[in-house]
PDB file of C-alpha atoms in Angstrom:
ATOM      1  CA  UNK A   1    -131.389 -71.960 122.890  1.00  0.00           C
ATOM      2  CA  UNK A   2    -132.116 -68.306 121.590  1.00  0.00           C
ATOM      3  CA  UNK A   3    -130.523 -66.111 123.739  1.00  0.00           C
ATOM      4  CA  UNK A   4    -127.170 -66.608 125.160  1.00  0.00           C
ATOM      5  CA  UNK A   5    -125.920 -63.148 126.390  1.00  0.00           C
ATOM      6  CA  UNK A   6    -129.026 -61.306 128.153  1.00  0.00           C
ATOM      7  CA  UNK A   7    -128.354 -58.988 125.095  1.00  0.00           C
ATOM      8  CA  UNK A   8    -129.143 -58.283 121.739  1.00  0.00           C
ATOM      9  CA  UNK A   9    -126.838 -60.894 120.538  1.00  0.00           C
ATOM     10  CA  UNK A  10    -128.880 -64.434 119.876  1.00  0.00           C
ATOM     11  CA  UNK A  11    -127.015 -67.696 118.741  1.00  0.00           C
ATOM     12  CA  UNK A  12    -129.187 -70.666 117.946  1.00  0.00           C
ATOM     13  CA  UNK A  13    -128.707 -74.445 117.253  1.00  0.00           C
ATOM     14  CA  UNK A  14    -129.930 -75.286 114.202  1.00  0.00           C
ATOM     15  CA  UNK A  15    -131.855 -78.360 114.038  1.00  0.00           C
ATOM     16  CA  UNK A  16    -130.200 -81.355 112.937  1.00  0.00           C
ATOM     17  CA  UNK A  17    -126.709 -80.026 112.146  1.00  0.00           C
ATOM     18  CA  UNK A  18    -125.227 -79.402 115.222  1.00  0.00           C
ATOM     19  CA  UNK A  19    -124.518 -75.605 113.500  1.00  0.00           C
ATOM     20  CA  UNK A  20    -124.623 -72.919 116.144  1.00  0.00           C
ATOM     21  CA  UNK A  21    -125.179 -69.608 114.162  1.00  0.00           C
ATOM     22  CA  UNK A  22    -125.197 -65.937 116.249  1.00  0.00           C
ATOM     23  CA  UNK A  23    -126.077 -62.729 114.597  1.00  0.00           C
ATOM     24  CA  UNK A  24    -124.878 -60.184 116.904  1.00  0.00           C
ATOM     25  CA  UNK A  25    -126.065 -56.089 116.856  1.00  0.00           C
ATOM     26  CA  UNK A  26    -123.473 -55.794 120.017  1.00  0.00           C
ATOM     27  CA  UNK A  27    -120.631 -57.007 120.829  1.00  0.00           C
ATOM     28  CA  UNK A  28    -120.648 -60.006 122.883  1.00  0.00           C
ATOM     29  CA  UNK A  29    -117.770 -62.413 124.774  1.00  0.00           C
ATOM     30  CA  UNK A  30    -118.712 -66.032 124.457  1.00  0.00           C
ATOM     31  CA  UNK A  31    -118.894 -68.308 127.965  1.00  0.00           C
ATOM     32  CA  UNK A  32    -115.552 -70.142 128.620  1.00  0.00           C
ATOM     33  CA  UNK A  33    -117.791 -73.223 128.316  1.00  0.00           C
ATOM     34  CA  UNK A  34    -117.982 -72.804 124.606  1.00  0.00           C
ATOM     35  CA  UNK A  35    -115.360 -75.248 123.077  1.00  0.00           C
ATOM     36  CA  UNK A  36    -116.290 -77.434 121.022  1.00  0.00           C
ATOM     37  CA  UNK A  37    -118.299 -76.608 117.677  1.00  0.00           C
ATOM     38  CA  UNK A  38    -120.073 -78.866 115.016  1.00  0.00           C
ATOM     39  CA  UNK A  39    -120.277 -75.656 112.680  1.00  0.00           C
ATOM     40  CA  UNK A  40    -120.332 -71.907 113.725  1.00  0.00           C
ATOM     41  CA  UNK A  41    -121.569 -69.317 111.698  1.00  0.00           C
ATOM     42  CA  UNK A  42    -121.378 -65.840 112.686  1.00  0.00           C
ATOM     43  CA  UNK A  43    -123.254 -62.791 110.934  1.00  0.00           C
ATOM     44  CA  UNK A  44    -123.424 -59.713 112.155  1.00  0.00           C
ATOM     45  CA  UNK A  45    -125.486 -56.060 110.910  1.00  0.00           C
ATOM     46  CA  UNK A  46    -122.003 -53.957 111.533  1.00  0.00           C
ATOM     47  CA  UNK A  47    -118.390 -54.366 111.739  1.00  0.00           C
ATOM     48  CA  UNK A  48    -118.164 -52.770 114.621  1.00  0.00           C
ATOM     49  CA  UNK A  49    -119.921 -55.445 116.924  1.00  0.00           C
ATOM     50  CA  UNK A  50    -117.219 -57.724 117.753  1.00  0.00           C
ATOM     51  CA  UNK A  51    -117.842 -61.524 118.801  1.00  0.00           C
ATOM     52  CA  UNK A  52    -115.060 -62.690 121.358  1.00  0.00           C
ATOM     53  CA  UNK A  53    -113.851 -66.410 121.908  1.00  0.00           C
ATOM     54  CA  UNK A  54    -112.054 -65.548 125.330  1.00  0.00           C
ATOM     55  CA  UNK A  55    -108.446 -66.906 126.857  1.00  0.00           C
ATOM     56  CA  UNK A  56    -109.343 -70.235 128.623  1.00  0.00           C
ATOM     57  CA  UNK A  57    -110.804 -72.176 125.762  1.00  0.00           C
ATOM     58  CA  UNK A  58    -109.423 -74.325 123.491  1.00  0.00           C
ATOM     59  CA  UNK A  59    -111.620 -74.750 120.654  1.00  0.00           C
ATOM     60  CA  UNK A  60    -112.457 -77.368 118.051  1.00  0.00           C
ATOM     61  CA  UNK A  61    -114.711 -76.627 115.288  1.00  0.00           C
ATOM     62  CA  UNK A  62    -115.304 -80.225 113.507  1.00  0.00           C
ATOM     63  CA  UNK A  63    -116.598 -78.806 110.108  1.00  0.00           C
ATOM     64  CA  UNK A  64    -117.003 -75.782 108.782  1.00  0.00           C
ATOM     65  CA  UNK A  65    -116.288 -71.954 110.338  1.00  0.00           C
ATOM     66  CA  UNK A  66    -117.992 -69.410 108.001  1.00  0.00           C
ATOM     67  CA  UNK A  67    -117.731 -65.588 108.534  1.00  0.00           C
ATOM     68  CA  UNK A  68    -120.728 -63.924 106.869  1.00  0.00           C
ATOM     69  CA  UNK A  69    -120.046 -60.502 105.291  1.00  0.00           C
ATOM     70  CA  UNK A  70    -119.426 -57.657 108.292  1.00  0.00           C
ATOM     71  CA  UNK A  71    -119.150 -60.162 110.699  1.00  0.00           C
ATOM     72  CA  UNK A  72    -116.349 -59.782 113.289  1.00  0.00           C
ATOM     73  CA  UNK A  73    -114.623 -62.869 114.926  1.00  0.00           C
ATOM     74  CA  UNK A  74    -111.861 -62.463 117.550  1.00  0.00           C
ATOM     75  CA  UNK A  75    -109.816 -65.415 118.557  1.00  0.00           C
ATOM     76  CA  UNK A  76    -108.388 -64.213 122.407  1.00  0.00           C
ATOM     77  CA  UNK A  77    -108.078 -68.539 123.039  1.00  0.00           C
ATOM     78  CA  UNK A  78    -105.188 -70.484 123.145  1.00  0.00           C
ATOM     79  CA  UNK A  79    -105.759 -72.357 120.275  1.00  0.00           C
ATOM     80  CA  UNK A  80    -108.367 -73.295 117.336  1.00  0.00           C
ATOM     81  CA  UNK A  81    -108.720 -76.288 115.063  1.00  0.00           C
ATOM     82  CA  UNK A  82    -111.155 -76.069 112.357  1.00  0.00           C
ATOM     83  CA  UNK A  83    -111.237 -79.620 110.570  1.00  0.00           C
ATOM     84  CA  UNK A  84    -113.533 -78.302 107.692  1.00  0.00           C
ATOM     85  CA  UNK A  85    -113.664 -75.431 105.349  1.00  0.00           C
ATOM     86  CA  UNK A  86    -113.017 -72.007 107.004  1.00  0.00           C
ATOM     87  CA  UNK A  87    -115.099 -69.219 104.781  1.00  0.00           C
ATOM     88  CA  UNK A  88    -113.863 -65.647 105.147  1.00  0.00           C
ATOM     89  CA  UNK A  89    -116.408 -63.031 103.999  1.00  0.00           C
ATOM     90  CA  UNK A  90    -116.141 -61.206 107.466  1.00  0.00           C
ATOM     91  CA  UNK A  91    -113.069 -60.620 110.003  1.00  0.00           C
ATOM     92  CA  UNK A  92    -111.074 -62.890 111.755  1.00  0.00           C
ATOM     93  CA  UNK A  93    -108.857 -61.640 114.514  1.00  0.00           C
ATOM     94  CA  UNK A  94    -106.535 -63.063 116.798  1.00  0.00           C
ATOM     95  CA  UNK A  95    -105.234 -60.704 120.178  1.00  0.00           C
ATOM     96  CA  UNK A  96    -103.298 -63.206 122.340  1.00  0.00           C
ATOM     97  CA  UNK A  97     -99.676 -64.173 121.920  1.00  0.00           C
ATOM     98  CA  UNK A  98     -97.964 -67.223 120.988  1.00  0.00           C
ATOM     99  CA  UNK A  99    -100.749 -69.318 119.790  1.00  0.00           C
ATOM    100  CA  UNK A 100    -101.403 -72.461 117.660  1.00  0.00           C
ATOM    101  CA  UNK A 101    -104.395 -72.225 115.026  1.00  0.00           C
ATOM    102  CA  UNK A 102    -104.726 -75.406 112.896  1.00  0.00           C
ATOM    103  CA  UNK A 103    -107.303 -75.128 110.004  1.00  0.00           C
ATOM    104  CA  UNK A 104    -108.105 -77.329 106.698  1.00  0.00           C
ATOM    105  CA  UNK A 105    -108.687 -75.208 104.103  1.00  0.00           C
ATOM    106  CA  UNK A 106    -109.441 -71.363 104.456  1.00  0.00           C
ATOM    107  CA  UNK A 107    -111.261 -68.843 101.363  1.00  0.00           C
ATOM    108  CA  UNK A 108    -110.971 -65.682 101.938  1.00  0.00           C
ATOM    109  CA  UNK A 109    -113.020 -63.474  99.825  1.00  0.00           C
ATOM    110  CA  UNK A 110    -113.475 -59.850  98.883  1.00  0.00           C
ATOM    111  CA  UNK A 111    -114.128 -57.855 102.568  1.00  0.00           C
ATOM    112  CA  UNK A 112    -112.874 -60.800 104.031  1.00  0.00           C
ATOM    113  CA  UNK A 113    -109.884 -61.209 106.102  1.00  0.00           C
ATOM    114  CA  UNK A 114    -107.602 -63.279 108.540  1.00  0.00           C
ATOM    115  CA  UNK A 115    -106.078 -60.337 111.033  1.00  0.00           C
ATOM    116  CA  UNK A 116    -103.270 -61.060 113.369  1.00  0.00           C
ATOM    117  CA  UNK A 117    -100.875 -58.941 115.028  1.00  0.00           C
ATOM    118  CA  UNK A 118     -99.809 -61.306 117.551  1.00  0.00           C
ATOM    119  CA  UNK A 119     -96.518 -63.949 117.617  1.00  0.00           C
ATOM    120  CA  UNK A 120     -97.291 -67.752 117.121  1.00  0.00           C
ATOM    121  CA  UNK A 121     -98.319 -70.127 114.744  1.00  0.00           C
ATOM    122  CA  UNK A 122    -101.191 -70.775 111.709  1.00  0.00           C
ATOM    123  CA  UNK A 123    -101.241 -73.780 109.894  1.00  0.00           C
ATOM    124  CA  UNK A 124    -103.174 -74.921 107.069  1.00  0.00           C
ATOM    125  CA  UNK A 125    -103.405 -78.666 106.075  1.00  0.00           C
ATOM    126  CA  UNK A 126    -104.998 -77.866 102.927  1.00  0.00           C
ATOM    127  CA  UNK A 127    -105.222 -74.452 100.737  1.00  0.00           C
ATOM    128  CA  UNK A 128    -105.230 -71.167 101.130  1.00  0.00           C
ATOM    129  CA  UNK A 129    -107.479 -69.878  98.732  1.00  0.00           C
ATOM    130  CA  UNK A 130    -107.589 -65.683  97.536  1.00  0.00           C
ATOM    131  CA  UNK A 131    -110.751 -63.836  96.379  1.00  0.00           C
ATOM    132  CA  UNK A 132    -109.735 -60.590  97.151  1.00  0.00           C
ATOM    133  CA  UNK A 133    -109.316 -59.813 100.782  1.00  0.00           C
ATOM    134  CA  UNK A 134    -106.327 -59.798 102.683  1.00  0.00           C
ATOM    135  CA  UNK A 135    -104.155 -63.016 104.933  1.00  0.00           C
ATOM    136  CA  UNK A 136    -102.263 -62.604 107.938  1.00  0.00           C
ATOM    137  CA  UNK A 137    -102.735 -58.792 107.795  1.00  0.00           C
ATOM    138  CA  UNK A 138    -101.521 -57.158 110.750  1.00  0.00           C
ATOM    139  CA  UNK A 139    -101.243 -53.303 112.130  1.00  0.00           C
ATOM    140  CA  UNK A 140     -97.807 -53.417 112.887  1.00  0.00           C
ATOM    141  CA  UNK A 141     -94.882 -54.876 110.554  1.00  0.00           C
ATOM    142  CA  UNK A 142     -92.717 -56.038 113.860  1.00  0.00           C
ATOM    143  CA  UNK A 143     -94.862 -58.993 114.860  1.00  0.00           C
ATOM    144  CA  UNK A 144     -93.170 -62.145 113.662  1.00  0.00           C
ATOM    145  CA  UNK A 145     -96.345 -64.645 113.381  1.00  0.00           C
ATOM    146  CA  UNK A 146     -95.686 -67.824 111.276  1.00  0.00           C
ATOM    147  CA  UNK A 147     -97.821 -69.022 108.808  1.00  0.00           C
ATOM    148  CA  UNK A 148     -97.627 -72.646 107.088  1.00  0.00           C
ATOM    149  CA  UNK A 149     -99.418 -73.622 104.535  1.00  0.00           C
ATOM    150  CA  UNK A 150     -99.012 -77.246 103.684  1.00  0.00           C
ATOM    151  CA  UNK A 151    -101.262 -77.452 100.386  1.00  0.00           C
ATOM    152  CA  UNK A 152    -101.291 -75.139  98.286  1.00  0.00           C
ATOM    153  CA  UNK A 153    -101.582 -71.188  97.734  1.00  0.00           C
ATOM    154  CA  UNK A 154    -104.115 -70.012  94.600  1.00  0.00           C
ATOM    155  CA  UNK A 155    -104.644 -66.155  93.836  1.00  0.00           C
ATOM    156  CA  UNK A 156    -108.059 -66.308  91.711  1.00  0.00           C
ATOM    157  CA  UNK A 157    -108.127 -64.120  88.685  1.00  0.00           C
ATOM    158  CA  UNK A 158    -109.947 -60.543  88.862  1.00  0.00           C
ATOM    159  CA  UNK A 159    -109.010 -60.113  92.482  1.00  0.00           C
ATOM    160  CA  UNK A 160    -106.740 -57.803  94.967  1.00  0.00           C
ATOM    161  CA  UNK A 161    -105.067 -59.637  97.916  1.00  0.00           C
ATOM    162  CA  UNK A 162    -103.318 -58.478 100.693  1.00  0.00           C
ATOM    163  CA  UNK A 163    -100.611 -60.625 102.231  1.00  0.00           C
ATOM    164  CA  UNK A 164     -98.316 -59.152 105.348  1.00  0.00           C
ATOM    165  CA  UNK A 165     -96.677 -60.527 108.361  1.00  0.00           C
ATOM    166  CA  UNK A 166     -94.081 -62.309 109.665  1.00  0.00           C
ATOM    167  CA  UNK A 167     -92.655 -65.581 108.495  1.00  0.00           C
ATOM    168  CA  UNK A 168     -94.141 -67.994 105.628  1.00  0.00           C
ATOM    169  CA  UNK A 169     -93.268 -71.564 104.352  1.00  0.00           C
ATOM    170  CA  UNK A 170     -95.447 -73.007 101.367  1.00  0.00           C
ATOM    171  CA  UNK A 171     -95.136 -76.812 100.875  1.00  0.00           C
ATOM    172  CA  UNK A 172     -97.510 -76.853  97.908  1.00  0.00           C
ATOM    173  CA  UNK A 173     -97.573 -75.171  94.758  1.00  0.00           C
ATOM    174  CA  UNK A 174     -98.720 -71.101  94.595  1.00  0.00           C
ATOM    175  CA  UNK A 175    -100.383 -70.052  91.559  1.00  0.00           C
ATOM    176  CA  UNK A 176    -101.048 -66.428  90.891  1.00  0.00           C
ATOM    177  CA  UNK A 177    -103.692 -65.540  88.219  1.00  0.00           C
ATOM    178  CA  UNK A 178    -105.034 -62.780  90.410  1.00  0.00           C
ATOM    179  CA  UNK A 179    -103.070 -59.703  92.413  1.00  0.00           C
ATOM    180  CA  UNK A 180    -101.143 -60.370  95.268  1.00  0.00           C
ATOM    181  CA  UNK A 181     -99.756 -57.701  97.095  1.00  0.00           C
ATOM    182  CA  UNK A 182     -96.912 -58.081 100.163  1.00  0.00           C
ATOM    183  CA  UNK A 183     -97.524 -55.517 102.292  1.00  0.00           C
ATOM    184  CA  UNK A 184     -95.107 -55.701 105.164  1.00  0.00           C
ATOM    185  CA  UNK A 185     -91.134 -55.964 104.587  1.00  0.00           C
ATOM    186  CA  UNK A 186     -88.391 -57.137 107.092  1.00  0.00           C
ATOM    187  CA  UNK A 187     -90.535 -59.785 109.594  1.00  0.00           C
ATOM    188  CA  UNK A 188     -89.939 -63.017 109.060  1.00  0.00           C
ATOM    189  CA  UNK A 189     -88.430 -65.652 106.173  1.00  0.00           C
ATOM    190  CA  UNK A 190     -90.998 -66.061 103.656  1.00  0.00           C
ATOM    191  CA  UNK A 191     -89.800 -69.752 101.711  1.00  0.00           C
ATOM    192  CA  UNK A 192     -91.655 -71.937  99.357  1.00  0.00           C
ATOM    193  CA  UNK A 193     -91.218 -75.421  98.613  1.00  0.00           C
ATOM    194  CA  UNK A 194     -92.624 -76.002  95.337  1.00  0.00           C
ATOM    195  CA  UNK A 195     -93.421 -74.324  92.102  1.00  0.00           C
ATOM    196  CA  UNK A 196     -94.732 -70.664  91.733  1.00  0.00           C
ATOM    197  CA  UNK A 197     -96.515 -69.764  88.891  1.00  0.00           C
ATOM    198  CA  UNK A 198     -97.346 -66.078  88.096  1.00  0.00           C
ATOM    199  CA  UNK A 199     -99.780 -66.501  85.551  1.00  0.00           C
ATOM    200  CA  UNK A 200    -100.593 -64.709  82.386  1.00  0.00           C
ATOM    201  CA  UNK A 201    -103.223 -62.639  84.464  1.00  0.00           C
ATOM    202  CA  UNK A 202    -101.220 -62.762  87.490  1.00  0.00           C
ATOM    203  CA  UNK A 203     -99.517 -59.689  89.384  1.00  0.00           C
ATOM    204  CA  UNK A 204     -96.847 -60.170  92.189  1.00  0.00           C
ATOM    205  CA  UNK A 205     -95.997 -56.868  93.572  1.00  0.00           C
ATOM    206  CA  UNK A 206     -93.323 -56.714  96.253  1.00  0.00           C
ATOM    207  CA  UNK A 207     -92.721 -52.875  96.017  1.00  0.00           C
ATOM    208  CA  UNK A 208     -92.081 -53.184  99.892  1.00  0.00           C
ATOM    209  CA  UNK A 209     -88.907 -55.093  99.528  1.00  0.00           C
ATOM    210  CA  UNK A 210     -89.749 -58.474 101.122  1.00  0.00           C
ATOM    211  CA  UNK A 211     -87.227 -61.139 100.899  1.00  0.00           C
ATOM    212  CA  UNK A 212     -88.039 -64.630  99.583  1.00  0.00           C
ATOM    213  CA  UNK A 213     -86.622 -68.226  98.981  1.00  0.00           C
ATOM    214  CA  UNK A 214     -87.748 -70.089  96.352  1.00  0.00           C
ATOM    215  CA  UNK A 215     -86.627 -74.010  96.543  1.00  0.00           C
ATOM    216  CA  UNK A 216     -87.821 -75.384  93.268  1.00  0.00           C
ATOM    217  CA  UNK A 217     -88.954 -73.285  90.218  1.00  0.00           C
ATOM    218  CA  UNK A 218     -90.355 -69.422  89.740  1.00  0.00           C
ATOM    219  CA  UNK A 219     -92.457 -69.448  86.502  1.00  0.00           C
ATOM    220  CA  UNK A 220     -93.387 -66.416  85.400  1.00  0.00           C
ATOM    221  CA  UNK A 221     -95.853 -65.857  82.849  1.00  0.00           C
ATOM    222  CA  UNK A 222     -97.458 -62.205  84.363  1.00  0.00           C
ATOM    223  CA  UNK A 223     -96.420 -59.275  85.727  1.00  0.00           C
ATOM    224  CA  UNK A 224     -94.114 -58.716  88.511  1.00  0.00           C
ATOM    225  CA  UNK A 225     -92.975 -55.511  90.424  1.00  0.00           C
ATOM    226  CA  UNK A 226     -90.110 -55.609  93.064  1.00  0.00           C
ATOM    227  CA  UNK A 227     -88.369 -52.673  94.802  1.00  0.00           C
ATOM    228  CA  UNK A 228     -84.800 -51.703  94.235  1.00  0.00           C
ATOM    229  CA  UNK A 229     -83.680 -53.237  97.892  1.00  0.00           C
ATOM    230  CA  UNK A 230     -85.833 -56.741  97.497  1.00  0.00           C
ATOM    231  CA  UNK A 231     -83.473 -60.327  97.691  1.00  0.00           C
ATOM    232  CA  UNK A 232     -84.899 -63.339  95.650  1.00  0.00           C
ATOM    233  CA  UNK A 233     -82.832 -66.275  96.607  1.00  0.00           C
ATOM    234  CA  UNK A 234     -83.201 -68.959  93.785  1.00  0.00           C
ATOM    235  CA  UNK A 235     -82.384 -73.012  94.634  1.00  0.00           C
ATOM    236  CA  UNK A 236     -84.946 -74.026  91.460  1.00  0.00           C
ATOM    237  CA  UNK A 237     -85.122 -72.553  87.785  1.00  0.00           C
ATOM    238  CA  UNK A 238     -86.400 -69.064  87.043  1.00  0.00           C
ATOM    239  CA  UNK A 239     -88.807 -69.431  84.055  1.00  0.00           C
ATOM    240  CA  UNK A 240     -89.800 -66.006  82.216  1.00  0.00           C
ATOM    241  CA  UNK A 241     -92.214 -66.573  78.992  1.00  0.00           C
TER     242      UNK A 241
END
């Protein structure tokens, strides 16, 4: 199919891959129908035309989710599962309260980001992986949404990340040769359960007081900044080289 809306908003099957891919000059509210995804792509020619999986579904995505640069995803369903790579170059969003989004791995890159100002649950089997965008951003610093992340977290070197919202627990290891900035303090427990490593090239800046538990060690190697009312609660060994 070309044309799914009646509008200037197309999405096509490409042929042999099961990969539906839209490119949307207007904003445009997918059919409750739409559930269940080989790929999706979504590109768009402005940020400010908005792509809407609505209340109702309950969507499975059984590869890959990529957001192309200025593309503009915004998750109003119950939940999502995304057993492949998620690819963040655009804007995902999520509107609707308490919900459950599973993923495998997510990248998200410089103009990218994950946006959620609502109260539930994200979980990622595999990593989280920084370029230079921002996670879990949100326009309010009241909304408690948890995040787990059950591999493991990597800031890449050269970049700026963003990181606010609610409550965090990271099974894996986190390893910071990039920036990562917390941006929200006072929401949420933010715990990790294995190493973190600020590396040589690495920057953690908690100038907004957020309050962490580290369970095994805190390496670092880089810079770190921390405001005068911040608590870093230590069950591990505190490493400073």
């Amino acid at each position: 199919f070309n044309n799914i809306s009646g509008n200037t908003t197309t999405a096509r099957l490409l042929p042999g891959t099961g990969t539906i891919q839209t490119n949307n000059t207007t904003s445009y509210t997918m059919p409750l129908g739409f559930r269940n995804f080989n790929n999706l792509i979504v590109s768009s020619l402005s940020t400010a035309n908005v792509i809407t999986i609505p209340n109702g579904n309950l969507v499975t995505i059984n590869n890959n989710l990529t957001l192309m640069t200025n593309a503009r995803l915004n998750l109003n369903c119950d939940s999502l599962t995304v057993n492949g790579q998620t690819n963040l170059s655009g804007f995902l969003t999520n509107t609707l309260s308490s919900v459950r989004y599973i993923f495998k791995d997510i990248t998200v890159n410089s103009l990218g980001s994950y946006f959620t100002n609502t109260t539930g649950t994200t979980t990622i089997n595999g990593n989280l992986v920084l370029n230079g965008g921002a996670f879990a951003d949100t326009a309010t610093n009241t909304t408690n949404h948890n995040v787990v992340i059950n591999g493991n977290l990597i800031v890449n070197s050269g970049t700026s990340n963003a990181y606010g919202c609610g409550s965090l627990t990271g099974t894996g290891t986190t390893t910071l040769n990039g920036t990562i900035k917390w941006i929200f303090s006072n929401v949420g427990t933010k715990t990790f359960k294995n190493d973190v490593t600020i590396c040589s090239t690495g920057n953690w800046n908690n100038i907004i007081n957020e309050v962490f538990t580290f369970e095994k060690n805190f390496i670092i190697n880089g810079l770190i900044t921390t405001g005068s009312s911040a608590i870093y609660t230590f069950s591990g060994t505190t490493i400073i080289s």
